[in-house]
Short mmCIF file of C-alpha atoms and ligand atoms in Angstrom, two decimals:
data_model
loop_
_atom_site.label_atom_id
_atom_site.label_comp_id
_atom_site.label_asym_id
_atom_site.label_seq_id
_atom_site.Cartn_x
_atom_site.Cartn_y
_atom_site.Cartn_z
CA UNK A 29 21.06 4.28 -7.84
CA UNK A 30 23.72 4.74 -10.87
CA UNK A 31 26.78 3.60 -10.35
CA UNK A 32 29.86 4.50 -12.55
CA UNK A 33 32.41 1.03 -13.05
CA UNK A 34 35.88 1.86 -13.94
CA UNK A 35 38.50 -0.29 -14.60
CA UNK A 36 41.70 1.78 -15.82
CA UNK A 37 44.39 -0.10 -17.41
CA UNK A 38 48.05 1.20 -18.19
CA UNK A 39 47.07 2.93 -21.38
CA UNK A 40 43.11 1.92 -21.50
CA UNK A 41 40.06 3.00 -19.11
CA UNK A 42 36.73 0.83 -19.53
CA UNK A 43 33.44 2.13 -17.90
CA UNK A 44 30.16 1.26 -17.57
CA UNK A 45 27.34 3.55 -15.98
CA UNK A 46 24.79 1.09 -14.45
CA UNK A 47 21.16 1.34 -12.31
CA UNK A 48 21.94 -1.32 -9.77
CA UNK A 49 18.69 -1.82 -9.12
CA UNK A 50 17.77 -2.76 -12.40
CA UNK A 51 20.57 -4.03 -13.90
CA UNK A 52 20.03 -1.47 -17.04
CA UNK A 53 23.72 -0.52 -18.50
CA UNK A 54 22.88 2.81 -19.31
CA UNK A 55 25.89 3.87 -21.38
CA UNK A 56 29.45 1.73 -21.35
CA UNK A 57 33.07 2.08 -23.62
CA UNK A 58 36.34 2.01 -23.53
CA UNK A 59 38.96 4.81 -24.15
CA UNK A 60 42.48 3.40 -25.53
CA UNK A 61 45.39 4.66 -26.64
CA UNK A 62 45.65 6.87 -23.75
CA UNK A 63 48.90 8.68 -23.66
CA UNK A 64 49.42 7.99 -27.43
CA UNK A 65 46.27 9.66 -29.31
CA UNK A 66 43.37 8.59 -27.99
CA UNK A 67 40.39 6.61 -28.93
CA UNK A 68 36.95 6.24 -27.39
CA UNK A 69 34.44 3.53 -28.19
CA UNK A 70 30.50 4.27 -26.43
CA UNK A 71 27.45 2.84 -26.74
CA UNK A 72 24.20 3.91 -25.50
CA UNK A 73 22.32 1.12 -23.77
CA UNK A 74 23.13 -1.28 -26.53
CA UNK A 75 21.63 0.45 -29.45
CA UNK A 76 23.87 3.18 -30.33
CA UNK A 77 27.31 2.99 -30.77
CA UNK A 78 30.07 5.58 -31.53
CA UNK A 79 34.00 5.85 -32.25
CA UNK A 80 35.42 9.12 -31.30
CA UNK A 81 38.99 9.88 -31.80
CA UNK A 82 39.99 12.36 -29.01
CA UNK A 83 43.56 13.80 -27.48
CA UNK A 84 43.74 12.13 -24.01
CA UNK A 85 47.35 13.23 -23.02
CA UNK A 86 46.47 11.09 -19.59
CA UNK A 87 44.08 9.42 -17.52
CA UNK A 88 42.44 12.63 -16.53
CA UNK A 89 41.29 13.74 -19.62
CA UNK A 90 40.06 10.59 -20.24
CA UNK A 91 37.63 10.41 -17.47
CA UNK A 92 36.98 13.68 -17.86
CA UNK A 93 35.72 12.83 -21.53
CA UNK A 94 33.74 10.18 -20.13
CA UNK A 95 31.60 12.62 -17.62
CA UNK A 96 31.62 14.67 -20.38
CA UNK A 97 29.81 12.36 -23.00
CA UNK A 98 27.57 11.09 -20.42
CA UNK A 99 25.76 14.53 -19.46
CA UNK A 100 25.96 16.59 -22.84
CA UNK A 101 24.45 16.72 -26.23
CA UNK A 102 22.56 13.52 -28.00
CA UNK A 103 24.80 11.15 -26.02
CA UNK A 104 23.36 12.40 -22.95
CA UNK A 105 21.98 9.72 -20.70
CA UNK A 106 22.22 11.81 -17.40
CA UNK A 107 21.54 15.17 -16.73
CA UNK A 108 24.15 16.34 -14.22
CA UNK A 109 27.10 14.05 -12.50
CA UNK A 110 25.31 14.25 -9.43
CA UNK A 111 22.91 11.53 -10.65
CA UNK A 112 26.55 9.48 -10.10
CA UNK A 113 26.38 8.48 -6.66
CA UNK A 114 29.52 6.42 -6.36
CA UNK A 115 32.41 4.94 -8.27
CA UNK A 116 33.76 1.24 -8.11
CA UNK A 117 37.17 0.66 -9.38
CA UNK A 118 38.06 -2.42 -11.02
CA UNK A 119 41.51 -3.46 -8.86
CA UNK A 120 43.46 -6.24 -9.66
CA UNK A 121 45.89 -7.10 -7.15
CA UNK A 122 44.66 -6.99 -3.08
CA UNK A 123 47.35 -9.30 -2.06
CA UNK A 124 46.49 -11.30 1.43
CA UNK A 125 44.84 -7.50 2.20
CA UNK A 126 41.65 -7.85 1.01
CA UNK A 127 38.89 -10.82 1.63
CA UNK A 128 35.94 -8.70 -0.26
CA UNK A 129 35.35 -5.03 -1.47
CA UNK A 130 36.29 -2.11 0.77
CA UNK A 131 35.33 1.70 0.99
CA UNK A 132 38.83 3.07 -0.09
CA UNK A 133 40.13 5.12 2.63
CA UNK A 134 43.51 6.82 2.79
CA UNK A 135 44.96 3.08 4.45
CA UNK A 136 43.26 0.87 1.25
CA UNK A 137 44.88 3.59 -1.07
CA UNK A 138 48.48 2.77 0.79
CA UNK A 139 47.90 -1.12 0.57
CA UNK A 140 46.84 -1.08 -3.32
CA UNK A 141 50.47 0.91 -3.47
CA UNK A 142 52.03 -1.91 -0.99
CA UNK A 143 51.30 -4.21 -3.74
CA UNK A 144 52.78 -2.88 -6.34
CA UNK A 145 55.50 -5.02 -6.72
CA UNK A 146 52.95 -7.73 -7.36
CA UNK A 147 51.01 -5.98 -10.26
CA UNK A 148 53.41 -3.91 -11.32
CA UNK A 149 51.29 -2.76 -14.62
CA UNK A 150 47.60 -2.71 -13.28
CA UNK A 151 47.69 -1.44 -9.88
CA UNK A 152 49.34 1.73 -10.42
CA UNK A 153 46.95 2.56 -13.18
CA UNK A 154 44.41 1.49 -10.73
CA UNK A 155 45.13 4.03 -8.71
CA UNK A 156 45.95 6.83 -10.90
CA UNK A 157 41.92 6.17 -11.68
CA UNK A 158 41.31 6.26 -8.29
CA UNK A 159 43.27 9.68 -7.77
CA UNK A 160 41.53 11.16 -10.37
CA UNK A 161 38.11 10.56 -9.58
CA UNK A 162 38.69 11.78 -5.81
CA UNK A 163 39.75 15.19 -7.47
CA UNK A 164 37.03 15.32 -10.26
CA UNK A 165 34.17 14.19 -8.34
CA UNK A 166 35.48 14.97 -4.62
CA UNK A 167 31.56 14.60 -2.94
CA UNK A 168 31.75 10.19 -4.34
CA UNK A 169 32.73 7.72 -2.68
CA UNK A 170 34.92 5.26 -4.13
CA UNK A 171 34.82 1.41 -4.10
CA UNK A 172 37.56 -1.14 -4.81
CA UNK A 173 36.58 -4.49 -6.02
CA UNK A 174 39.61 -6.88 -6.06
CA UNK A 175 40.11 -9.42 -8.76
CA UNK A 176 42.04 -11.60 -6.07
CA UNK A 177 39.38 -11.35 -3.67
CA UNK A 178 37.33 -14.50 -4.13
CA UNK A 179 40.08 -16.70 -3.71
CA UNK A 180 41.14 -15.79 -0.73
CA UNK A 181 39.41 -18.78 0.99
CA UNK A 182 41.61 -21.38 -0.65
CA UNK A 183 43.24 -23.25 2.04
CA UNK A 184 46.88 -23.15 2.26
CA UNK A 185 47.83 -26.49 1.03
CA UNK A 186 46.37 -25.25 -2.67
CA UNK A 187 47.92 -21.63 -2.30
CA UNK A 188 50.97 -22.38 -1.74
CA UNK A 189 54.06 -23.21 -3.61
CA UNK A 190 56.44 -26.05 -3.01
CA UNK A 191 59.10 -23.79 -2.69
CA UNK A 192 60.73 -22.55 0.71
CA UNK A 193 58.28 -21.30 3.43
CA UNK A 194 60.20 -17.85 4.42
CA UNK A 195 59.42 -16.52 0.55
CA UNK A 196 56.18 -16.54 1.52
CA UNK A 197 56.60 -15.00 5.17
CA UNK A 198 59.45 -13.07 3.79
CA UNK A 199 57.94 -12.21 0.10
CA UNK A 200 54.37 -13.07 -0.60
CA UNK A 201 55.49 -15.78 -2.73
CA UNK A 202 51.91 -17.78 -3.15
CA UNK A 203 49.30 -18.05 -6.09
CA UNK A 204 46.47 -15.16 -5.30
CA UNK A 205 44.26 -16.16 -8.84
CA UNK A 206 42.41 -13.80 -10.86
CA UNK A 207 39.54 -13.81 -12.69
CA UNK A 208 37.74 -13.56 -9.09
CA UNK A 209 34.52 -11.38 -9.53
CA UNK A 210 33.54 -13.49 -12.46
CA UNK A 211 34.36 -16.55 -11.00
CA UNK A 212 32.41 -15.72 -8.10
CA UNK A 213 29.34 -14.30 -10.41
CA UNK A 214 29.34 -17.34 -12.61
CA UNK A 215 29.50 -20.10 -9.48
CA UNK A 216 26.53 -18.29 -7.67
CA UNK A 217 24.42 -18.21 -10.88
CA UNK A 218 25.57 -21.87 -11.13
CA UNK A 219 24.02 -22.46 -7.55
CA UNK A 220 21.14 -21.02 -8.15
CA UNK A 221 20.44 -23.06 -10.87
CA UNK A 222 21.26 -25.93 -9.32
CA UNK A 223 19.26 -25.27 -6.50
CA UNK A 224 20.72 -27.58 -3.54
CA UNK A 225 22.74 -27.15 -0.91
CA UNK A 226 26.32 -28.44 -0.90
CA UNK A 227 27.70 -27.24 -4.32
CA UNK A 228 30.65 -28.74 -6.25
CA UNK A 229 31.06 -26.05 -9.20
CA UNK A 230 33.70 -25.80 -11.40
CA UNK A 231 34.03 -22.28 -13.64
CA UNK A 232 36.43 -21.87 -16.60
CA UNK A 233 36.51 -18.45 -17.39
CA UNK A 234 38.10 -18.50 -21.17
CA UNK A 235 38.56 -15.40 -22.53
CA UNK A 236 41.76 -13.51 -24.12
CA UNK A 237 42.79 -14.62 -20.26
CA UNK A 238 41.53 -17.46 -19.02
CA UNK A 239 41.58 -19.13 -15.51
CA UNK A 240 39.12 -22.68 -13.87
CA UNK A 241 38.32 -22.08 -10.60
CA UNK A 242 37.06 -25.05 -8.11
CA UNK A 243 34.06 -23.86 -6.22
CA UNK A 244 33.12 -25.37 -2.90
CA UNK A 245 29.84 -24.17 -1.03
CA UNK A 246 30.15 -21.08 -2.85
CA UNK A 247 33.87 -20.73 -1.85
CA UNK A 248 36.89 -20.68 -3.85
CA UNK A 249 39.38 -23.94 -2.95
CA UNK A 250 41.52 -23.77 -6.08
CA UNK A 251 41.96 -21.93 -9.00
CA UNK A 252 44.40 -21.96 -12.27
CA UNK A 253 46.37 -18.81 -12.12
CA UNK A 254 48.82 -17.90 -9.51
CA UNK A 255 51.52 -15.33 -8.40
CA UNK A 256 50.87 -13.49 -11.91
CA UNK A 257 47.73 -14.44 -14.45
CA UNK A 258 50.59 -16.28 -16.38
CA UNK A 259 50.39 -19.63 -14.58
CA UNK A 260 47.66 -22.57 -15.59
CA UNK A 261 45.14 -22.51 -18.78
CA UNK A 262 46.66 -22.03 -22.81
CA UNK A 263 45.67 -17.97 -23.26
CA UNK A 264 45.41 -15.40 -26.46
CA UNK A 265 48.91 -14.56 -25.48
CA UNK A 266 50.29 -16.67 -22.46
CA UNK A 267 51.59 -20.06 -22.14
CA UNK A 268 49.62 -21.09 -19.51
CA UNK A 269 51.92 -23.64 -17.14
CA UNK A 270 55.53 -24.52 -18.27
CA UNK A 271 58.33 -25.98 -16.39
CA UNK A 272 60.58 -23.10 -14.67
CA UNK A 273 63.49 -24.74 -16.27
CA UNK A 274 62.49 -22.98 -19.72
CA UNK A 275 64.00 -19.64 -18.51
CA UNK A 276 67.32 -20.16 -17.74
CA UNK A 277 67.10 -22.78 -20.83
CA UNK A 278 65.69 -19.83 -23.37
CA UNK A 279 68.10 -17.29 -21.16
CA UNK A 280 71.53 -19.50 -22.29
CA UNK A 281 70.17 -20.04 -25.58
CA UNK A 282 69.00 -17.06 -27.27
CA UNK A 283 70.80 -14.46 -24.55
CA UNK A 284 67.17 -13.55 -23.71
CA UNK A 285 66.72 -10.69 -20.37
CA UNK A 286 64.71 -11.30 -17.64
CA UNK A 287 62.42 -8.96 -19.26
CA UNK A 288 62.34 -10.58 -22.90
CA UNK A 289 61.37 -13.71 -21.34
CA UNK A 290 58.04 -12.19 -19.45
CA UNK A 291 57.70 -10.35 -22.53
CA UNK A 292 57.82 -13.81 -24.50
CA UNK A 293 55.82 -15.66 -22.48
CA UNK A 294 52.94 -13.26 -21.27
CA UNK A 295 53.17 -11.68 -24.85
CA UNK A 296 54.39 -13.56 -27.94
CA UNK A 297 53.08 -17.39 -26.34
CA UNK A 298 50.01 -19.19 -26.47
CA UNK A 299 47.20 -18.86 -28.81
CA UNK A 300 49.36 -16.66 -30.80
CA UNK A 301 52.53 -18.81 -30.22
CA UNK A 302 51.63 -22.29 -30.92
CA UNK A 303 49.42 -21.34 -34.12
CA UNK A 304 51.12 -18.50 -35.24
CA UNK A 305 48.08 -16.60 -37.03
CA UNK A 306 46.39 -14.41 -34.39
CA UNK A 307 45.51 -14.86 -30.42
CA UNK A 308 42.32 -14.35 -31.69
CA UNK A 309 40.30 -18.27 -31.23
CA UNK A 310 38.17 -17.25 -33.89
CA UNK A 311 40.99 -16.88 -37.17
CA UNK A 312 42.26 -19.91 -35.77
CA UNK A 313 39.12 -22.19 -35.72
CA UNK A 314 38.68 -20.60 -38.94
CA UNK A 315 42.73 -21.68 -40.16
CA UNK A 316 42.09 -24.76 -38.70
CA UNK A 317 38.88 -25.59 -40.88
CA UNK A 318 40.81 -24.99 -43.80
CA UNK A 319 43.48 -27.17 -42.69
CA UNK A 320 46.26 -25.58 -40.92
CA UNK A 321 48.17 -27.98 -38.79
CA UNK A 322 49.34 -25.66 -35.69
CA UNK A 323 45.90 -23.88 -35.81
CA UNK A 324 44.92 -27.71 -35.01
CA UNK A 325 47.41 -28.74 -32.51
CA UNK A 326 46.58 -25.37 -30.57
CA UNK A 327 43.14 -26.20 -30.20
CA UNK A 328 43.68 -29.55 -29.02
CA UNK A 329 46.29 -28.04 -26.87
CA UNK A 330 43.98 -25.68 -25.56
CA UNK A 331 40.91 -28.13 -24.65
CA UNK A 332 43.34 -30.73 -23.24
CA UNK A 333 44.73 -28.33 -20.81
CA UNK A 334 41.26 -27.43 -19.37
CA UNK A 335 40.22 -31.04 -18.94
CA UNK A 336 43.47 -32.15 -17.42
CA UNK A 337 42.21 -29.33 -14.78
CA UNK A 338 38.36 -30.31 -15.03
CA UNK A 339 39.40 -34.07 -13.66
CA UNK A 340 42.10 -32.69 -11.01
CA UNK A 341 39.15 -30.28 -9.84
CA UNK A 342 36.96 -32.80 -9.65
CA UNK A 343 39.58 -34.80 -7.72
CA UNK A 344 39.90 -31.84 -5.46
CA UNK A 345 36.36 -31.09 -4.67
CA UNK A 346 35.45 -35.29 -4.23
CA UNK A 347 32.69 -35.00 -7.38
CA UNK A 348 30.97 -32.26 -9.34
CA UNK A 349 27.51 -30.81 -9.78
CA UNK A 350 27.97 -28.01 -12.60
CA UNK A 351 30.87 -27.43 -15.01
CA UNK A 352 30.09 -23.78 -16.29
CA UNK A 353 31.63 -21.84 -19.48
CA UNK A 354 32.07 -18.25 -19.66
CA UNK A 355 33.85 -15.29 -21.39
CA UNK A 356 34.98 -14.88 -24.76
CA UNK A 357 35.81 -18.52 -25.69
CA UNK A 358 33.60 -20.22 -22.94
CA UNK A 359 30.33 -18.53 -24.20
CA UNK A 360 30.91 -18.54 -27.83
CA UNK A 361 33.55 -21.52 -28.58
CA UNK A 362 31.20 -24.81 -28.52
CA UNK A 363 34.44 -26.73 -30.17
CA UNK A 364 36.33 -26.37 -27.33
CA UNK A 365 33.45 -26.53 -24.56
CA UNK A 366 32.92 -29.95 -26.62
CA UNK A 367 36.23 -31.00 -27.18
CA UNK A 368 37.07 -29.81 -23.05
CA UNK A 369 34.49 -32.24 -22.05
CA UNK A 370 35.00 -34.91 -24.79
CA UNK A 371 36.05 -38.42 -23.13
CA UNK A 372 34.90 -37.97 -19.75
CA UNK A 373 31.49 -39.25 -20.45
CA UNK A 374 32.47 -41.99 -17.68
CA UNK A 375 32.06 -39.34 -14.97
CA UNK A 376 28.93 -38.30 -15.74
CA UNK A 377 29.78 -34.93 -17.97
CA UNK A 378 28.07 -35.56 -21.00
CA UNK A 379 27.27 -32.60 -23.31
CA UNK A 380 24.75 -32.51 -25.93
CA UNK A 381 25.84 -31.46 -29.16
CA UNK A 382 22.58 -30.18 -30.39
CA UNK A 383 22.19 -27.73 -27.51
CA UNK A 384 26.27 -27.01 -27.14
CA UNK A 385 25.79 -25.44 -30.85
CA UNK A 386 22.23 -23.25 -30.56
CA UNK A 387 23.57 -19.64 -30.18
CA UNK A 388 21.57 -18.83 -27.38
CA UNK A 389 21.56 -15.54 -24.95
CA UNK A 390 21.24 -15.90 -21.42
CA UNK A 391 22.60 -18.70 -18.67
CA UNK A 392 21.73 -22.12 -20.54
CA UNK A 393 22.29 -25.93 -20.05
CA UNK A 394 24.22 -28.19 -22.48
CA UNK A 395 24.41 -31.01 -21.19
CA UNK A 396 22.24 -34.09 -22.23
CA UNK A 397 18.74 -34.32 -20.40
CA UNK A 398 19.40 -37.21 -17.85
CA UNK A 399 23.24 -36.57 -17.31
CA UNK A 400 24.17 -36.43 -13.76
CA UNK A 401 26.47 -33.75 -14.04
CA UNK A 402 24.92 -30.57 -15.44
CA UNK A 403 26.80 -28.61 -17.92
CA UNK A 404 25.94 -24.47 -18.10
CA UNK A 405 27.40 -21.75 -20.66
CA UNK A 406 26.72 -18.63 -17.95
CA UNK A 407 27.56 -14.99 -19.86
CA UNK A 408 29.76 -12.98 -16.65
CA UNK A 409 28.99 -10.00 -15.55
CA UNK A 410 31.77 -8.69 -13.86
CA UNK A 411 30.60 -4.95 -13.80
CA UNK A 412 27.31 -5.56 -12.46
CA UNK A 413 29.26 -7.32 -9.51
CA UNK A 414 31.22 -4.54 -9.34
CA UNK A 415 28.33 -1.99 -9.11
CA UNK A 416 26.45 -3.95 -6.62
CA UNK A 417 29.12 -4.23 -3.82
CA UNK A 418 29.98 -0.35 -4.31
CA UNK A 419 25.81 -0.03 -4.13
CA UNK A 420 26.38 -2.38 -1.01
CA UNK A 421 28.79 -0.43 0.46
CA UNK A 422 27.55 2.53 -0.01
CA UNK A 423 24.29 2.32 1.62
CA UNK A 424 25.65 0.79 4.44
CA UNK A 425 27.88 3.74 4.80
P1 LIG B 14 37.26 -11.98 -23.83
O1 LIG B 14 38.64 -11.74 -23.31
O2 LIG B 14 36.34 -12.58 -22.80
O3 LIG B 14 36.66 -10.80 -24.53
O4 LIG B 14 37.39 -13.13 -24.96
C1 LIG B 14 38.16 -12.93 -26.12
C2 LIG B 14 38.30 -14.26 -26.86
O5 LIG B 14 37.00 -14.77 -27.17
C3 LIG B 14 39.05 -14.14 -28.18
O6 LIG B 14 40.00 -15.20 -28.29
C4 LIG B 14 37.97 -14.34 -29.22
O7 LIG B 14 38.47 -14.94 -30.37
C5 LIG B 14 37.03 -15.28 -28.50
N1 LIG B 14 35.70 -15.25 -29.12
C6 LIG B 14 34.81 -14.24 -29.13
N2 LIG B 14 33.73 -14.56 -29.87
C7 LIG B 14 33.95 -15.82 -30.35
C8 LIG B 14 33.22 -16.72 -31.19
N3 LIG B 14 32.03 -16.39 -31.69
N4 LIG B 14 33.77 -17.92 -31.45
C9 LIG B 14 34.97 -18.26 -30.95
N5 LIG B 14 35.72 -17.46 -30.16
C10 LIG B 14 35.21 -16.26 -29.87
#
């Protein structure tokens, strides 16, 4: 069955068209720029790939181009839409609504809106996707896949904030994490490979947006981000945690709007902040080898927050089993899965070097033969997840 994954951003849409029964990614890209001028990147099952500029006034024409390249001329790799049996929609924000992926109805449509205020950037694009795809392919049914989802089993003493109670009766004030499909993909590889029952995982997810998530039994008990992705690990462009009392201090002293400051600290902060070269790890590993001092200190900075969270993880769940890398940083970076894991050779997590630098494909170990605790680099796969709960859904419908 081929399944078409969307996730549509504010001025972005990614897709991927994937046989869930085989895993094969048939054709994937990303059109950006929507609104301005319009770019699409494809590629063909991994061998071919293209750069098209094309006018996409809106979201509509976007998708439209992508139904379009994906039944006509030599980057055909279906011969009509109908071979499309259903859509699943990348969503980030389901609030406290949603536990696991739903058939959208008319009433999950009104509770993605509800939630607006929480994602106030993704989830209307979300469902502008949505819309459009229920008028250009009215006969599909549509999935939503919630990047909050997995953590909704994190008991209430780790979800909470110690703030007072009514904001979160009265507002929703909590942490809801991100980052949840490929947390969830990444732990149940993890447990799979580990093979036993009882599973203490850990996952850091480090990418352009990163997030650790503490795994128990499969379950989510604690993760990194909260209210908004902004809370927790050092990111491209976010600070990560940073006491509250920075705002009204940046506020007084350079007259900064509420705005500025989300601007400045989602934005204009870590990676890119501390070093000052790119948000891009790889021109600052590269700075830093030549010896640039805040390329440096930001890498340190970066693997010292993620081990501060690997011990209080391991705190939380009462021992480990797997530590597991992925995204971006996590599959490619061995510096800072090495320098993340440095020092804590008394608890068992003890990486081998030799294996931590082999450029490998594929879910692999790095951790030294007899170590207790076993270290995996795990490539996500957040589409694929995405695919098989609409494929799920679907059939059950
Ligand atoms: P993602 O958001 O998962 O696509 O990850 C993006 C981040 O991964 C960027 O900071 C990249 O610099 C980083 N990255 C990608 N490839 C490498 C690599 N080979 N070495 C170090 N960092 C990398």
């Amino acid at each position: 069955m081929l399944i078409l994954v969307l996730n549509a951003g504010s001025s972005s849409l990614k897709y991927q068209l994937i046989n869930v029964e085989t895993a094969e990614v048939k054709a994937s890209g990303l059109c950006e720029r929507i609104g301005i001028d319009g770019v699409m990147k494809h590629e063909i099952a991994e061998h071919r790939k293209l750069e098209i500029d094309q006018p996409m006034p809106t979201h509509k024409e976007a998708i439209e181009f992508v139904l379009n390249i994906l039944t006509h001329d030599d980057t055909k790799v279906i011969e009509t839409i109908d071979e499309i049996k259903a859509i699943g929609h990348r969503i980030v924000h389901g609030g406290e609504y949603f536990k696991k992926s739903v058939l959208i109805t008319p009433d999950v449509i009104r509770k993605i809106e509800e939630l607006i205020p929480l994602a106030p950037l993704h989830n209307p694009a979300h469902l502008l996707g949505i819309r459009i795809c229920k008028q250009l392919l009215p006969d599909k049914p549509n999935v939503a896949v919630f990047d909050t989802a997995f953590h909704q089993t994190m008991p209430e003493e780790n979800y909470l904030y110690a703030v007072p109670h009514e904001d979160y009766l009265e507002h929703h004030l909590r942490k809801y994490g991100f980052h949840g499909t490929s947390h969830y993909y990444v732990s149940n590889e993890a447990i799979k490979m580990l093979n036993k029952r009882d599973t203490k995982v850990i996952v850091c997810h480090l990418g352009n947006g990163s997030s650790m998530c503490a795994v128990k039994d499969g379950k989510s008990i604690d993760t990194t981000m909260g209210l908004t992705p902004l809370e927790g690990l050092v990111m491209g462009t976010r600070s990560g945690d940073i006491d509250a009392g920075v705002i009204p201090y940046l506020m007084d002293r350079k007259g900064m709007s509420p705005d500025e400051i989300i601007d400045y600290l989602n934005k204009k902060s870590g990676i890119l902040g501390v070093s000052g070269i790119s948000s891009d790890l790889r021109e600052v590993l590269k700075a830093a080898e030549d010896g640039d001092h805040r390329s440096k200190v930001c890498i340190e900075m970066m693997s010292n927050r993620i081990k501060k969270y690997l011990c209080s993880y391991i705190g939380l769940l009462g021992g480990v089993d797997a530590i597991c890398f992925t995204a971006g940083i996590g599959e490619n970076a061995d510096v800072i899965r090495e320098k993340a894991c440095a020092g804590l050779e008394f608890l068992g997590i003890e990486i081998d070097k030799r294996k931590n630098k082999k450029r490998e494909s594929g879910n692999r170990e790095i951790n030294k033969d007899d170590a207790p605790i076993k270290i995996y680099v795990i490539p996500t796969n957040e589409e694929y997840v995405i695919a098989r709960d609409t494929y799920n859904l679907v059939k059950k419908d």
